[in-house]
XYZ file of C-alpha atoms in Angstrom:
280
model
C -22.356 3.372 227.642
C -19.023 5.159 227.448
C -17.513 3.287 230.397
C -18.607 0.012 228.792
C -16.861 1.007 225.592
C -13.682 1.804 227.517
C -13.798 -1.531 229.289
C -14.292 -3.275 225.958
C -11.072 -1.704 224.719
C -9.191 -2.876 227.785
C -10.693 -6.364 227.571
C -9.794 -6.570 223.891
C -6.171 -5.674 224.626
C -6.075 -8.203 227.453
C -7.544 -10.912 225.203
C -5.011 -10.262 222.445
C -2.165 -10.419 224.950
C -3.546 -13.618 226.494
C -3.709 -15.327 223.095
C -0.189 -14.208 222.275
C 1.172 -15.499 225.597
C -0.571 -18.868 225.146
C 0.870 -19.163 221.644
C 4.319 -18.295 222.998
C 4.141 -20.966 225.709
C 3.038 -23.584 223.182
C 5.899 -22.684 220.855
C 8.376 -22.821 223.715
C 7.120 -26.264 224.707
C 7.222 -27.765 221.227
C 9.937 -25.636 219.635
C 13.568 -26.693 219.157
C 16.187 -25.688 221.691
C 18.065 -22.713 220.346
C 14.991 -21.381 218.603
C 13.642 -21.687 215.092
C 16.567 -19.869 213.482
C 20.149 -21.007 213.230
C 21.263 -17.359 213.109
C 19.135 -15.298 215.563
C 20.749 -12.083 214.342
C 19.208 -12.598 210.914
C 15.779 -13.041 212.508
C 16.288 -9.939 214.634
C 17.167 -7.935 211.528
C 14.041 -9.129 209.697
C 11.928 -8.351 212.774
C 13.357 -4.830 212.922
C 12.501 -4.198 209.270
C 8.989 -5.647 209.672
C 8.301 -3.639 212.813
C 9.587 -0.434 211.247
C 7.408 -0.841 208.156
C 4.355 -1.493 210.335
C 5.115 1.554 212.481
C 5.443 3.749 209.388
C 2.145 2.457 207.980
C 0.292 3.010 211.247
C 1.870 6.453 211.657
C 0.825 7.490 208.153
C -2.754 6.268 208.595
C -2.870 7.810 212.077
C -1.911 11.201 210.642
C -4.651 11.023 208.006
C -7.243 9.882 210.546
C -6.196 12.587 213.006
C -6.572 15.259 210.326
C -10.064 13.949 209.556
C -10.959 13.990 213.264
C -9.606 17.520 213.612
C -11.577 18.662 210.555
C -14.752 17.235 212.104
C -14.190 19.243 215.289
C -13.440 22.376 213.274
C -16.602 21.981 211.196
C -18.725 21.693 214.342
C -17.204 24.900 215.723
C -17.667 26.767 212.420
C -21.306 25.729 212.178
C -22.042 26.866 215.735
C -20.251 30.160 215.176
C -22.234 30.757 211.966
C -25.534 29.991 213.731
C -24.770 32.445 216.541
C -23.695 35.088 214.042
C -26.877 34.660 211.996
C -28.936 35.092 215.154
C -27.270 38.431 215.891
C -27.437 39.599 212.268
C -31.203 39.009 212.374
C -31.418 41.658 215.109
C -31.006 44.326 212.424
C -34.221 43.388 210.591
C -37.760 44.548 211.447
C -39.445 42.802 214.374
C -41.634 40.294 212.470
C -38.774 39.143 210.208
C -36.305 39.245 213.098
C -38.423 36.969 215.278
C -39.086 34.530 212.455
C -35.437 34.236 211.463
C -34.201 33.921 215.036
C -36.770 31.221 215.728
C -35.618 29.375 212.609
C -32.002 29.546 213.756
C -32.800 28.208 217.223
C -34.880 25.365 215.784
C -32.099 24.516 213.336
C -29.531 24.402 216.144
C -31.786 22.291 218.366
C -32.401 19.841 215.528
C -28.653 19.542 214.968
C -28.030 18.769 218.643
C -31.035 16.568 219.325
C -31.578 14.774 216.009
C -28.650 14.953 213.645
C -25.856 14.362 216.150
C -27.179 10.928 217.203
C -27.859 10.101 213.549
C -24.240 10.807 212.586
C -23.109 7.926 214.798
C -24.778 5.713 212.155
C -23.428 7.788 209.257
C -26.801 9.440 208.635
C -28.113 12.987 208.437
C -31.394 14.350 209.760
C -34.188 15.241 207.320
C -35.492 17.655 209.969
C -32.268 19.660 209.802
C -32.626 19.736 206.012
C -36.137 21.082 206.448
C -35.035 23.678 208.990
C -32.191 24.832 206.750
C -34.563 25.195 203.794
C -37.081 27.098 205.920
C -34.407 29.475 207.166
C -33.448 30.255 203.573
C -37.080 30.680 202.529
C -37.913 33.013 205.411
C -34.840 35.102 204.691
C -35.882 35.462 201.048
C -39.147 37.019 202.290
C -37.312 39.810 204.128
C -37.721 43.242 202.506
C -34.759 45.342 203.701
C -34.991 49.098 204.080
C -32.093 51.401 204.716
C -28.345 50.949 204.641
C -28.160 49.086 207.956
C -30.467 46.331 206.764
C -28.746 46.231 203.381
C -25.411 45.628 205.142
C -27.090 43.002 207.290
C -28.216 41.206 204.134
C -24.595 40.942 202.967
C -23.475 39.649 206.350
C -26.286 37.134 206.318
C -25.176 35.688 202.976
C -21.645 35.125 204.279
C -22.783 33.481 207.507
C -25.412 31.363 205.754
C -22.779 30.069 203.329
C -20.500 29.226 206.272
C -23.346 27.435 208.048
C -24.143 25.366 204.977
C -20.524 24.503 204.197
C -19.700 23.645 207.806
C -22.646 21.292 208.029
C -21.691 19.530 204.812
C -18.134 19.108 206.033
C -19.390 17.814 209.378
C -21.589 15.243 207.662
C -18.771 14.237 205.325
C -16.529 13.430 208.294
C -19.215 11.235 209.873
C -18.416 8.375 207.505
C -15.320 6.270 208.071
C -12.283 7.808 206.442
C -10.072 4.714 206.235
C -11.145 2.191 203.549
C -11.736 -1.455 204.447
C -8.802 -2.518 202.275
C -6.423 -0.400 204.352
C -7.830 -1.895 207.552
C -7.286 -5.438 206.260
C -3.703 -4.644 205.317
C -3.020 -3.032 208.700
C -4.410 -6.059 210.512
C -2.294 -8.405 208.402
C 0.810 -6.305 209.040
C 0.100 -6.193 212.781
C -0.444 -9.958 212.911
C 2.838 -10.422 211.060
C 4.736 -8.374 213.633
C 3.201 -10.310 216.525
C 3.746 -13.614 214.747
C 7.417 -12.807 214.158
C 7.784 -12.062 217.858
C 6.403 -15.517 218.649
C 8.560 -17.568 216.286
C 11.824 -16.119 217.569
C 11.017 -17.647 220.963
C 13.717 -19.855 222.452
C 13.086 -22.429 225.215
C 16.489 -21.640 226.665
C 15.524 -18.023 227.401
C 13.786 -17.059 230.629
C 10.040 -17.466 230.315
C 9.222 -14.186 232.067
C 11.489 -12.159 229.809
C 9.989 -13.598 226.628
C 6.444 -13.117 227.925
C 7.231 -9.484 228.697
C 8.623 -9.019 225.172
C 5.540 -10.527 223.532
C 3.135 -8.538 225.740
C 4.973 -5.296 224.958
C 4.836 -5.864 221.199
C 1.236 -7.081 221.222
C 0.089 -4.142 223.357
C 1.849 -1.640 221.114
C 0.367 -3.157 217.938
C -3.135 -3.459 219.421
C -3.098 0.017 220.947
C -1.899 1.556 217.693
C -4.728 -0.041 215.702
C -7.319 0.880 218.349
C -6.182 4.512 218.331
C -6.554 4.673 214.553
C -10.017 3.091 214.861
C -10.973 5.699 217.470
C -9.922 8.593 215.244
C -11.745 7.012 212.307
C -15.037 7.249 214.256
C -15.341 10.919 215.247
C -19.023 10.684 216.228
C -20.789 8.155 218.430
C -21.237 7.163 222.061
C -17.665 6.061 222.764
C -15.253 7.938 225.014
C -13.699 10.885 223.193
C -16.364 11.110 220.472
C -17.000 14.657 219.300
C -19.901 16.204 221.177
C -22.190 19.030 219.969
C -20.704 21.262 222.673
C -20.110 24.284 220.359
C -23.726 24.282 219.169
C -24.977 23.781 222.721
C -22.869 26.733 223.848
C -24.290 28.823 221.003
C -27.823 27.856 222.041
C -27.082 28.784 225.649
C -25.839 32.204 224.557
C -28.892 32.726 222.368
C -31.169 31.718 225.239
C -29.527 34.236 227.558
C -29.915 36.928 224.927
C -33.608 36.166 224.470
C -34.187 36.226 228.216
C -32.355 39.525 228.529
C -34.665 41.031 225.906
C -37.746 39.259 227.315
C -38.440 37.428 224.070
C -38.101 33.699 224.905
C -41.527 32.926 223.443
C -40.471 33.556 219.828
C -39.069 30.018 219.424
C -41.586 27.615 217.871
C -39.871 24.285 218.609
C -38.833 22.304 221.654
C -35.283 21.337 222.575
C -35.021 17.686 221.535
C -38.301 16.967 219.735
C -39.591 17.422 216.243
C -41.062 20.894 215.628
C -44.698 21.598 216.289
C -47.170 21.301 213.468
C -47.307 25.083 213.093
C -43.484 25.419 213.194
């Protein structure tokens, strides 16, 4: 799927360039000798201003989209770190509560990886993760701490649980497209204007190869810029470079090693990528 998506990007760039070159050749064939402007320097000046404005617009939107993409990656890391921390904090509670809480954490993490991550590609959350988060909170409320160590663990738990909840909400918030449709329409119009200006300053007296190279360079730069912004505006999905649940998977791997080391792998009441069992 990812390789297909990459090829689609390349084909799209090639198609845009092909259309631009065909339009250039038609304009050269039917255009006046000397070009469409009596003073080419005036056209060059207008093209410079138009191109600069487009570059500034794309750069500004790119920066906003990149920040959103970076925030999505940071939220995924924070959520995984909070889940791992909660698992270790649960070690300080009595065995029955410890096993229940650690099982809840593992099931929550597995639901995030197996259910919610694919759902975020369609700008959706997973009701199963909601249920697992609520169960984790409910099971923690049933813990009856004794002693200073468990009292300190309760305070640590509150901090990590808040981080887990906030990180998930931020992750889900970044799943939706950040750039409004209106901005996309304006960017496309501005990009088409830049390419169109490149075409109308064509001159039949100029070498064909040189003008084709100029048009291809401008069209590729405009198309690539818009495609990069579109990529950053879709942080989750199946395309190349989409954010993967690697931090949560790494946290689960560490938890699994810890459970094996303590010979307690049977405490988890859910499978890796399926909905929990009826008794879970």
